[in-house]
Amino acid sequence: MPVEEAAVHGPYVLDIQEVDETQVSVVGGKGAHLGGLSRIEGVRVPPGFCVTTQAFRRVMAGAPSLDALLDRLSRVDPEDRDAVGALSARIRRTIEAIAVPDDLAAAITGALARHGEQAAYAVRSSATAEDLPTASFAGQQDTYLNVVGPAAVLRHVSRCWASLFTERAVTYRRRNGIDHHAVDMAVVVQRMAFSHASGILFTAHPVTGDRRTATVDAGFGLGEALVSGLVNPDVFAVRDGEVVARTIAAKRLAVQALPDGGTQEVSVEAGLQEQPALTDAQAVRLVRLGRRIEAHFGRPQDIEWCLVDDGFQIVQSRPITTLFPVPESGDRGNHVYVSVGHGQMMTDPMRPLGHSMWQLTAMVPMQEAGGRLFVDVTPRLASPASRDGLLEALGKGDPLVRDALETVLGRDGFVPSIPDPGPVVPPAGAAAPAPIETDPGIVTDLIARSRESIAALERDIRTKSGPALFDFLLEAFEEHKRVLGDRLSMQAVMAGMDATWWLNDKLQEWLGEKNAADTLTLSAPDNITSEMGLELLDVADVIRPHTEVVAFLQGVEDDGFLDELPKLPGGTEARDAIEAYLDRYGMRCVGEIDITRPRWRERPATLVPVLLDNVRNFEPGAAGKRFEQGRQKARQKEQDVLSRLRDLPDGDRKADETRRMIDRVRTFIGYREYPKYGIISRYFVYKRALLEEAERLVRAGAVSEPEDVFYLTFQEFHEVVRARRPADPELIRRRKEEFTAYHALTPPRVLTSDGEALTGAYRRDDVPAGALVGVPVSAGTVEGRARVVLDLSEADLEAGDILVTAFTDPSWSPLFVGVAGLVTEVGGLMTHGAVIAREYGLPAVVGVERATRTILDGQRIRVHGTDGYVEILP
């Protein structure tokens, strides 16, 4: 381009070879990636140019009314399709009606003259919020193929600008939190590639996530036939340089270019319809090219390709945004990771401070990926000595995890088998540790020790600040792990769990009764989580007589309501009851293993909807009545079971053993919930101290707001305080964007170092057709209205409703007292939700895949808590 011409037209037109992937703000995502592709050795990109975002802004400035329309569009509910459709159509008409300024039109036609004025072109939208690592925007804006002549190209450039406001693009941006004002549109104008075959290459398997397996979708003619779903493609799976699977489809239609411009659908000759669009050798060659592109961009790619005269041309490459990231292992060996979140009943992403602190206080090493934590179980799987125990333990927690691990183990060589060591000879005089006695005093002492440890932490941390605080916390984390790993505490937890499994196994064997322990554990003592739900009923009893307080609470929208309550008749008593509840349970919240989540003490308004449900749905004294009813049912069940056992052969022995196990389970099963309460109590102490330090950083100008420290790891936070320097604002900004993007990812139960995400399967044939299968965790059958609740603060429950949600950690327990049954997507026999469902006698099925998306709010369902499935009723 002559220097004089560049000076005139430079802001509006850039050749594809002049740009690279760093220039998204200038040529949009598609243009930037095409520029990057054109610089990779051996990669052919059809020649062309980009009409820059500067040109788009010039055109938009020609219609001042657009700003007001965009403001209106930003305020419209994205789910209101009629309003979105009407406004977006009006914006498109306005843009298409703007005359392209003469100098801009000259820049475009000049570029066409250099590339071939009468050649055929693809005119393609390239928005700045497009082909991003966290949001692909695939198919959200428009592409026009086989456009011939300057007038047609200019007309289609305007259409591409307008396509920034298609209804689908507008909705996609709103759902991804992207401001309409902040997005610009460039346009790519490329010479048409008249292809014999075309399609899409994924350099990682788009469904399983396996990074070593690439998939190639291929069809005849132009790629529009595949992209639009006109035909089913041939599919090739390529791994380690060879085709490992192929499916050849009947390709009856193709899209071809017309001589005078545009495209048309044509029928494929009958003899060619079931011929592969690519040979195996071509598929392997294409994947080799894809690996080169993937290496250049540093992440798996979704690549659109064309086969022209036996040579591949690449017309687009974007990141695959749906893949779950792989934990860093530090080596090239095979690894198998198990999700921590599925065991902790919190599969949402955690902020960096949250996951780094959980890593520092956990009993085993954990790796982070996608804002979630995973444990590398490869060494334990590799050793036959530990493998069976690991599978047994994880299978009891979540059968799907066990199935997924067994799937990996079934693959030759992925997990190498390590020979077992020789027999270990115990030291002289050593013996197996004796099981603890069935003594309620053990639980009493353990709870007292936990309270003393937390009180000491609260006392000692008060005087700590600056670097001394972090030094103190690192020591406190060691005490945290000591308390968590206390041998007697672990024995008490296991005693209750082992007794539960013994009772279920033996009573099914001897009496043919499933899950008998569910009734035998009703209203077990010392269960801090079930007490939390019942005590909120007691708070409702205080509030219920005071009509003005109830009316006031119905209008609460912020967390300052406690200060307003004493102004009302009965308000002081109500406030004192709520404050007392928060004193004991205010450290809890949904997703409580993430220290950055707001606690009930910080956001007390979260509890108001549940409190009002209790006021409306229960009679005074409900907590005591429910607990006593559960205790009586358990007692009656015990008498019934023992009586039936004594009638059996060898019945007295069986009854005596069962009675001892019932005593044992009722002594220890409630304590199962206490260690988590202790952990979260400690976490709240840590958090308050860290937030005070964050406030000091704000005053010193080191961060903009206290919550910015949530996007630093504990170690990074420590370094900012130690070095007395500002935190990196760009790092915090990027971490916030990543955290938002991580919400769109579904964490797998099991993940391999190849990136394969495994969910496992139940492999059962004992459920009715169409039923949703899960894990039976609390016996009984109940039918009622499904209430799909994803946010505890938005719960609106009536008596008899069945709670359907993704996961339940202890903070959900106050809802359990008001529902008739429970269905969750995550969980196992001994996870918190299951324990409390049994404690309250709620039929419950957990681990039901996609329950919140398959069951619609308000549908009638039947929960089979004994057999582990859910039926959706007509």
PDB file of C-alpha atoms in Angstrom, residues 624-860:
ATOM      1  CA  GLY A 624     -39.772 -29.570  69.844  1.00  0.00           C
ATOM      2  CA  LYS A 625     -42.692 -31.577  68.443  1.00  0.00           C
ATOM      3  CA  ARG A 626     -40.761 -32.581  65.320  1.00  0.00           C
ATOM      4  CA  PHE A 627     -37.714 -33.650  67.309  1.00  0.00           C
ATOM      5  CA  GLU A 628     -39.796 -35.697  69.739  1.00  0.00           C
ATOM      6  CA  GLN A 629     -41.805 -37.303  66.922  1.00  0.00           C
ATOM      7  CA  GLY A 630     -38.566 -38.349  65.244  1.00  0.00           C
ATOM      8  CA  ARG A 631     -37.200 -39.746  68.480  1.00  0.00           C
ATOM      9  CA  GLN A 632     -40.388 -41.772  69.057  1.00  0.00           C
ATOM     10  CA  LYS A 633     -40.346 -43.133  65.489  1.00  0.00           C
ATOM     11  CA  ALA A 634     -36.744 -44.217  65.931  1.00  0.00           C
ATOM     12  CA  ARG A 635     -37.592 -45.881  69.255  1.00  0.00           C
ATOM     13  CA  GLN A 636     -40.599 -47.693  67.760  1.00  0.00           C
ATOM     14  CA  LYS A 637     -38.492 -48.806  64.808  1.00  0.00           C
ATOM     15  CA  GLU A 638     -35.852 -50.172  67.148  1.00  0.00           C
ATOM     16  CA  GLN A 639     -38.423 -52.181  69.114  1.00  0.00           C
ATOM     17  CA  ASP A 640     -39.969 -53.503  65.891  1.00  0.00           C
ATOM     18  CA  VAL A 641     -36.629 -54.533  64.403  1.00  0.00           C
ATOM     19  CA  LEU A 642     -35.412 -56.235  67.577  1.00  0.00           C
ATOM     20  CA  SER A 643     -38.702 -58.092  68.010  1.00  0.00           C
ATOM     21  CA  ARG A 644     -38.596 -59.415  64.439  1.00  0.00           C
ATOM     22  CA  LEU A 645     -34.948 -60.420  64.774  1.00  0.00           C
ATOM     23  CA  ARG A 646     -35.636 -62.475  67.926  1.00  0.00           C
ATOM     24  CA  ASP A 647     -38.106 -64.581  65.939  1.00  0.00           C
ATOM     25  CA  LEU A 648     -35.330 -65.617  63.547  1.00  0.00           C
ATOM     26  CA  PRO A 649     -32.918 -68.541  63.949  1.00  0.00           C
ATOM     27  CA  ASP A 650     -30.088 -67.385  66.221  1.00  0.00           C
ATOM     28  CA  GLY A 651     -32.343 -64.378  66.819  1.00  0.00           C
ATOM     29  CA  ASP A 652     -31.122 -63.398  70.272  1.00  0.00           C
ATOM     30  CA  ARG A 653     -27.538 -62.963  69.021  1.00  0.00           C
ATOM     31  CA  LYS A 654     -28.708 -60.972  65.998  1.00  0.00           C
ATOM     32  CA  ALA A 655     -30.952 -58.780  68.148  1.00  0.00           C
ATOM     33  CA  ASP A 656     -28.174 -58.123  70.698  1.00  0.00           C
ATOM     34  CA  GLU A 657     -25.688 -57.172  67.957  1.00  0.00           C
ATOM     35  CA  THR A 658     -28.276 -54.925  66.326  1.00  0.00           C
ATOM     36  CA  ARG A 659     -29.178 -53.217  69.602  1.00  0.00           C
ATOM     37  CA  ARG A 660     -25.488 -52.454  70.231  1.00  0.00           C
ATOM     38  CA  MET A 661     -25.185 -50.992  66.727  1.00  0.00           C
ATOM     39  CA  ILE A 662     -28.322 -48.892  67.184  1.00  0.00           C
ATOM     40  CA  ASP A 663     -26.857 -47.485  70.395  1.00  0.00           C
ATOM     41  CA  ARG A 664     -23.621 -46.833  68.556  1.00  0.00           C
ATOM     42  CA  VAL A 665     -25.181 -45.094  65.577  1.00  0.00           C
ATOM     43  CA  ARG A 666     -27.347 -42.871  67.778  1.00  0.00           C
ATOM     44  CA  THR A 667     -24.323 -41.995  69.921  1.00  0.00           C
ATOM     45  CA  PHE A 668     -22.039 -40.972  67.054  1.00  0.00           C
ATOM     46  CA  ILE A 669     -24.017 -40.177  63.891  1.00  0.00           C
ATOM     47  CA  GLY A 670     -24.945 -36.668  65.037  1.00  0.00           C
ATOM     48  CA  TYR A 671     -21.268 -35.820  65.559  1.00  0.00           C
ATOM     49  CA  ARG A 672     -20.717 -36.464  61.820  1.00  0.00           C
ATOM     50  CA  GLU A 673     -21.790 -32.839  61.259  1.00  0.00           C
ATOM     51  CA  TYR A 674     -19.695 -31.176  63.954  1.00  0.00           C
ATOM     52  CA  PRO A 675     -16.199 -31.120  62.401  1.00  0.00           C
ATOM     53  CA  LYS A 676     -17.533 -29.137  59.420  1.00  0.00           C
ATOM     54  CA  TYR A 677     -19.184 -26.677  61.813  1.00  0.00           C
ATOM     55  CA  GLY A 678     -15.830 -26.263  63.535  1.00  0.00           C
ATOM     56  CA  ILE A 679     -14.033 -25.678  60.225  1.00  0.00           C
ATOM     57  CA  ILE A 680     -16.507 -23.021  59.120  1.00  0.00           C
ATOM     58  CA  SER A 681     -16.402 -21.360  62.551  1.00  0.00           C
ATOM     59  CA  ARG A 682     -12.626 -21.056  62.198  1.00  0.00           C
ATOM     60  CA  TYR A 683     -12.998 -19.793  58.637  1.00  0.00           C
ATOM     61  CA  PHE A 684     -15.180 -16.905  59.777  1.00  0.00           C
ATOM     62  CA  VAL A 685     -12.547 -15.882  62.321  1.00  0.00           C
ATOM     63  CA  TYR A 686      -9.909 -15.923  59.570  1.00  0.00           C
ATOM     64  CA  LYS A 687     -12.151 -13.978  57.224  1.00  0.00           C
ATOM     65  CA  ARG A 688     -12.926 -11.151  59.623  1.00  0.00           C
ATOM     66  CA  ALA A 689      -9.220 -10.645  60.316  1.00  0.00           C
ATOM     67  CA  LEU A 690      -8.360 -10.708  56.608  1.00  0.00           C
ATOM     68  CA  LEU A 691     -11.104  -8.222  55.755  1.00  0.00           C
ATOM     69  CA  GLU A 692      -9.763  -5.828  58.372  1.00  0.00           C
ATOM     70  CA  GLU A 693      -6.396  -6.126  56.638  1.00  0.00           C
ATOM     71  CA  ALA A 694      -8.090  -5.514  53.292  1.00  0.00           C
ATOM     72  CA  GLU A 695      -9.626  -2.313  54.667  1.00  0.00           C
ATOM     73  CA  ARG A 696      -6.128  -1.152  55.604  1.00  0.00           C
ATOM     74  CA  LEU A 697      -4.986  -1.875  52.030  1.00  0.00           C
ATOM     75  CA  VAL A 698      -7.854   0.248  50.688  1.00  0.00           C
ATOM     76  CA  ARG A 699      -6.823   3.148  52.910  1.00  0.00           C
ATOM     77  CA  ALA A 700      -3.231   2.744  51.702  1.00  0.00           C
ATOM     78  CA  GLY A 701      -4.348   2.726  48.054  1.00  0.00           C
ATOM     79  CA  ALA A 702      -3.093  -0.839  47.499  1.00  0.00           C
ATOM     80  CA  VAL A 703      -6.505  -2.112  46.328  1.00  0.00           C
ATOM     81  CA  SER A 704      -9.649  -0.315  45.151  1.00  0.00           C
ATOM     82  CA  GLU A 705     -12.103  -2.139  47.428  1.00  0.00           C
ATOM     83  CA  PRO A 706     -11.781  -4.734  50.193  1.00  0.00           C
ATOM     84  CA  GLU A 707     -13.283  -7.550  48.099  1.00  0.00           C
ATOM     85  CA  ASP A 708     -10.447  -7.183  45.565  1.00  0.00           C
ATOM     86  CA  VAL A 709      -8.332  -9.356  47.865  1.00  0.00           C
ATOM     87  CA  PHE A 710     -10.716 -12.252  47.167  1.00  0.00           C
ATOM     88  CA  TYR A 711      -9.130 -12.422  43.703  1.00  0.00           C
ATOM     89  CA  LEU A 712      -5.644 -12.899  45.155  1.00  0.00           C
ATOM     90  CA  THR A 713      -4.416 -16.181  46.544  1.00  0.00           C
ATOM     91  CA  PHE A 714      -3.532 -16.202  50.235  1.00  0.00           C
ATOM     92  CA  GLN A 715       0.146 -16.184  49.263  1.00  0.00           C
ATOM     93  CA  GLU A 716      -0.336 -13.182  46.928  1.00  0.00           C
ATOM     94  CA  PHE A 717      -2.323 -11.315  49.593  1.00  0.00           C
ATOM     95  CA  HIS A 718       0.484 -12.037  52.069  1.00  0.00           C
ATOM     96  CA  GLU A 719       3.091 -10.699  49.633  1.00  0.00           C
ATOM     97  CA  VAL A 720       1.162  -7.452  48.997  1.00  0.00           C
ATOM     98  CA  VAL A 721       1.016  -6.829  52.752  1.00  0.00           C
ATOM     99  CA  ARG A 722       4.621  -7.890  53.387  1.00  0.00           C
ATOM    100  CA  ALA A 723       6.111  -5.846  50.526  1.00  0.00           C
ATOM    101  CA  ARG A 724       3.810  -2.857  51.156  1.00  0.00           C
ATOM    102  CA  ARG A 725       3.085  -2.504  47.471  1.00  0.00           C
ATOM    103  CA  PRO A 726      -0.182  -2.189  45.509  1.00  0.00           C
ATOM    104  CA  ALA A 727      -1.832  -5.322  44.162  1.00  0.00           C
ATOM    105  CA  ASP A 728      -1.680  -5.710  40.381  1.00  0.00           C
ATOM    106  CA  PRO A 729      -5.009  -4.228  39.160  1.00  0.00           C
ATOM    107  CA  GLU A 730      -4.721  -6.021  35.812  1.00  0.00           C
ATOM    108  CA  LEU A 731      -4.338  -9.367  37.594  1.00  0.00           C
ATOM    109  CA  ILE A 732      -7.432  -8.662  39.701  1.00  0.00           C
ATOM    110  CA  ARG A 733      -9.423  -7.584  36.621  1.00  0.00           C
ATOM    111  CA  ARG A 734      -8.434 -10.747  34.756  1.00  0.00           C
ATOM    112  CA  ARG A 735      -9.247 -12.959  37.742  1.00  0.00           C
ATOM    113  CA  LYS A 736     -12.721 -11.395  38.002  1.00  0.00           C
ATOM    114  CA  GLU A 737     -13.366 -12.157  34.324  1.00  0.00           C
ATOM    115  CA  GLU A 738     -12.124 -15.721  34.762  1.00  0.00           C
ATOM    116  CA  PHE A 739     -14.316 -16.256  37.831  1.00  0.00           C
ATOM    117  CA  THR A 740     -17.370 -15.089  35.872  1.00  0.00           C
ATOM    118  CA  ALA A 741     -16.472 -17.408  32.987  1.00  0.00           C
ATOM    119  CA  TYR A 742     -15.923 -20.395  35.301  1.00  0.00           C
ATOM    120  CA  HIS A 743     -19.613 -20.345  36.238  1.00  0.00           C
ATOM    121  CA  ALA A 744     -20.440 -21.537  32.712  1.00  0.00           C
ATOM    122  CA  LEU A 745     -18.286 -24.670  33.151  1.00  0.00           C
ATOM    123  CA  THR A 746     -19.676 -27.897  34.584  1.00  0.00           C
ATOM    124  CA  PRO A 747     -17.077 -29.513  36.842  1.00  0.00           C
ATOM    125  CA  PRO A 748     -16.666 -33.254  36.280  1.00  0.00           C
ATOM    126  CA  ARG A 749     -16.632 -35.774  39.093  1.00  0.00           C
ATOM    127  CA  VAL A 750     -13.466 -37.277  37.628  1.00  0.00           C
ATOM    128  CA  LEU A 751     -10.963 -35.602  35.309  1.00  0.00           C
ATOM    129  CA  THR A 752      -7.882 -37.051  33.626  1.00  0.00           C
ATOM    130  CA  SER A 753      -4.666 -35.304  32.672  1.00  0.00           C
ATOM    131  CA  ASP A 754      -5.773 -35.760  29.037  1.00  0.00           C
ATOM    132  CA  GLY A 755      -8.675 -33.453  29.859  1.00  0.00           C
ATOM    133  CA  GLU A 756     -11.322 -36.169  29.673  1.00  0.00           C
ATOM    134  CA  ALA A 757     -14.270 -35.391  31.950  1.00  0.00           C
ATOM    135  CA  LEU A 758     -16.059 -38.476  33.291  1.00  0.00           C
ATOM    136  CA  THR A 759     -19.407 -38.339  35.059  1.00  0.00           C
ATOM    137  CA  GLY A 760     -19.973 -42.055  35.608  1.00  0.00           C
ATOM    138  CA  ALA A 761     -23.204 -44.014  35.234  1.00  0.00           C
ATOM    139  CA  TYR A 762     -25.493 -45.935  37.593  1.00  0.00           C
ATOM    140  CA  ARG A 763     -25.878 -48.991  35.313  1.00  0.00           C
ATOM    141  CA  ARG A 764     -29.183 -50.015  36.889  1.00  0.00           C
ATOM    142  CA  ASP A 765     -32.076 -51.828  35.277  1.00  0.00           C
ATOM    143  CA  ASP A 766     -34.410 -51.853  38.288  1.00  0.00           C
ATOM    144  CA  VAL A 767     -36.114 -48.475  37.729  1.00  0.00           C
ATOM    145  CA  PRO A 768     -39.170 -47.617  35.623  1.00  0.00           C
ATOM    146  CA  ALA A 769     -38.682 -46.294  32.105  1.00  0.00           C
ATOM    147  CA  GLY A 770     -38.264 -42.522  32.085  1.00  0.00           C
ATOM    148  CA  ALA A 771     -37.417 -42.277  35.785  1.00  0.00           C
ATOM    149  CA  LEU A 772     -34.485 -40.140  36.910  1.00  0.00           C
ATOM    150  CA  VAL A 773     -31.925 -42.326  38.657  1.00  0.00           C
ATOM    151  CA  GLY A 774     -29.939 -41.320  41.731  1.00  0.00           C
ATOM    152  CA  VAL A 775     -28.659 -42.526  45.085  1.00  0.00           C
ATOM    153  CA  PRO A 776     -31.234 -43.553  47.724  1.00  0.00           C
ATOM    154  CA  VAL A 777     -30.172 -41.767  50.908  1.00  0.00           C
ATOM    155  CA  SER A 778     -33.326 -41.412  53.001  1.00  0.00           C
ATOM    156  CA  ALA A 779     -36.090 -43.982  52.895  1.00  0.00           C
ATOM    157  CA  GLY A 780     -39.722 -43.436  52.045  1.00  0.00           C
ATOM    158  CA  THR A 781     -41.826 -42.336  49.097  1.00  0.00           C
ATOM    159  CA  VAL A 782     -43.413 -38.924  48.733  1.00  0.00           C
ATOM    160  CA  GLU A 783     -45.378 -37.196  46.008  1.00  0.00           C
ATOM    161  CA  GLY A 784     -45.712 -33.432  45.729  1.00  0.00           C
ATOM    162  CA  ARG A 785     -44.962 -30.194  43.915  1.00  0.00           C
ATOM    163  CA  ALA A 786     -41.350 -29.757  42.848  1.00  0.00           C
ATOM    164  CA  ARG A 787     -39.790 -26.455  43.860  1.00  0.00           C
ATOM    165  CA  VAL A 788     -36.597 -25.937  41.883  1.00  0.00           C
ATOM    166  CA  VAL A 789     -34.499 -23.613  44.064  1.00  0.00           C
ATOM    167  CA  LEU A 790     -31.027 -22.485  42.988  1.00  0.00           C
ATOM    168  CA  ASP A 791     -30.665 -19.651  45.511  1.00  0.00           C
ATOM    169  CA  LEU A 792     -31.607 -20.189  49.144  1.00  0.00           C
ATOM    170  CA  SER A 793     -32.558 -16.527  49.526  1.00  0.00           C
ATOM    171  CA  GLU A 794     -35.219 -16.932  46.820  1.00  0.00           C
ATOM    172  CA  ALA A 795     -36.905 -19.990  48.300  1.00  0.00           C
ATOM    173  CA  ASP A 796     -40.699 -19.769  48.495  1.00  0.00           C
ATOM    174  CA  LEU A 797     -41.941 -23.036  49.924  1.00  0.00           C
ATOM    175  CA  GLU A 798     -45.290 -24.387  50.982  1.00  0.00           C
ATOM    176  CA  ALA A 799     -45.929 -27.374  53.190  1.00  0.00           C
ATOM    177  CA  GLY A 800     -45.672 -30.567  51.152  1.00  0.00           C
ATOM    178  CA  ASP A 801     -43.271 -29.148  48.534  1.00  0.00           C
ATOM    179  CA  ILE A 802     -40.303 -31.221  47.361  1.00  0.00           C
ATOM    180  CA  LEU A 803     -37.025 -29.300  47.223  1.00  0.00           C
ATOM    181  CA  VAL A 804     -35.069 -29.810  43.989  1.00  0.00           C
ATOM    182  CA  THR A 805     -31.656 -28.176  43.840  1.00  0.00           C
ATOM    183  CA  ALA A 806     -28.115 -28.641  42.557  1.00  0.00           C
ATOM    184  CA  PHE A 807     -26.440 -29.329  45.892  1.00  0.00           C
ATOM    185  CA  THR A 808     -27.076 -28.779  49.591  1.00  0.00           C
ATOM    186  CA  ASP A 809     -24.380 -27.978  52.090  1.00  0.00           C
ATOM    187  CA  PRO A 810     -25.337 -27.473  55.766  1.00  0.00           C
ATOM    188  CA  SER A 811     -26.621 -23.944  55.096  1.00  0.00           C
ATOM    189  CA  TRP A 812     -29.622 -25.420  53.276  1.00  0.00           C
ATOM    190  CA  SER A 813     -30.770 -27.329  56.358  1.00  0.00           C
ATOM    191  CA  PRO A 814     -33.236 -24.637  57.545  1.00  0.00           C
ATOM    192  CA  LEU A 815     -35.219 -25.344  54.372  1.00  0.00           C
ATOM    193  CA  PHE A 816     -35.433 -29.049  55.163  1.00  0.00           C
ATOM    194  CA  VAL A 817     -37.817 -28.561  58.076  1.00  0.00           C
ATOM    195  CA  GLY A 818     -40.443 -27.158  55.709  1.00  0.00           C
ATOM    196  CA  VAL A 819     -40.349 -29.624  52.793  1.00  0.00           C
ATOM    197  CA  ALA A 820     -41.640 -33.135  52.227  1.00  0.00           C
ATOM    198  CA  GLY A 821     -38.752 -34.517  50.186  1.00  0.00           C
ATOM    199  CA  LEU A 822     -35.388 -33.731  48.622  1.00  0.00           C
ATOM    200  CA  VAL A 823     -33.768 -34.197  45.194  1.00  0.00           C
ATOM    201  CA  THR A 824     -30.232 -32.978  44.431  1.00  0.00           C
ATOM    202  CA  GLU A 825     -27.808 -33.302  41.526  1.00  0.00           C
ATOM    203  CA  VAL A 826     -24.813 -33.967  43.773  1.00  0.00           C
ATOM    204  CA  GLY A 827     -24.357 -36.093  46.853  1.00  0.00           C
ATOM    205  CA  GLY A 828     -23.920 -39.509  48.385  1.00  0.00           C
ATOM    206  CA  LEU A 829     -25.020 -41.574  51.352  1.00  0.00           C
ATOM    207  CA  MET A 830     -22.939 -39.663  53.897  1.00  0.00           C
ATOM    208  CA  THR A 831     -22.898 -36.142  52.494  1.00  0.00           C
ATOM    209  CA  HIS A 832     -24.501 -33.430  54.640  1.00  0.00           C
ATOM    210  CA  GLY A 833     -27.799 -33.232  52.774  1.00  0.00           C
ATOM    211  CA  ALA A 834     -28.305 -36.975  53.071  1.00  0.00           C
ATOM    212  CA  VAL A 835     -27.523 -37.026  56.791  1.00  0.00           C
ATOM    213  CA  ILE A 836     -29.980 -34.221  57.542  1.00  0.00           C
ATOM    214  CA  ALA A 837     -32.679 -35.659  55.270  1.00  0.00           C
ATOM    215  CA  ARG A 838     -32.520 -38.849  57.335  1.00  0.00           C
ATOM    216  CA  GLU A 839     -32.440 -36.829  60.551  1.00  0.00           C
ATOM    217  CA  TYR A 840     -35.714 -35.143  59.550  1.00  0.00           C
ATOM    218  CA  GLY A 841     -37.256 -38.238  57.946  1.00  0.00           C
ATOM    219  CA  LEU A 842     -37.432 -36.753  54.424  1.00  0.00           C
ATOM    220  CA  PRO A 843     -37.496 -39.174  51.509  1.00  0.00           C
ATOM    221  CA  ALA A 844     -34.449 -38.134  49.476  1.00  0.00           C
ATOM    222  CA  VAL A 845     -32.636 -39.060  46.278  1.00  0.00           C
ATOM    223  CA  VAL A 846     -29.313 -37.381  45.528  1.00  0.00           C
ATOM    224  CA  GLY A 847     -26.829 -37.541  42.647  1.00  0.00           C
ATOM    225  CA  VAL A 848     -29.624 -37.108  40.065  1.00  0.00           C
ATOM    226  CA  GLU A 849     -27.851 -35.770  36.973  1.00  0.00           C
ATOM    227  CA  ARG A 850     -29.364 -32.545  35.542  1.00  0.00           C
ATOM    228  CA  ALA A 851     -32.274 -32.678  38.016  1.00  0.00           C
ATOM    229  CA  THR A 852     -32.708 -28.892  38.108  1.00  0.00           C
ATOM    230  CA  ARG A 853     -32.932 -28.753  34.319  1.00  0.00           C
ATOM    231  CA  THR A 854     -35.035 -31.874  33.758  1.00  0.00           C
ATOM    232  CA  ILE A 855     -37.593 -31.238  36.519  1.00  0.00           C
ATOM    233  CA  LEU A 856     -39.580 -28.048  35.988  1.00  0.00           C
ATOM    234  CA  ASP A 857     -40.552 -25.831  38.887  1.00  0.00           C
ATOM    235  CA  GLY A 858     -44.146 -26.623  39.836  1.00  0.00           C
ATOM    236  CA  GLN A 859     -44.273 -30.100  38.290  1.00  0.00           C
ATOM    237  CA  ARG A 860     -45.609 -32.940  40.387  1.00  0.00           C
TER     238      ARG A 860
END
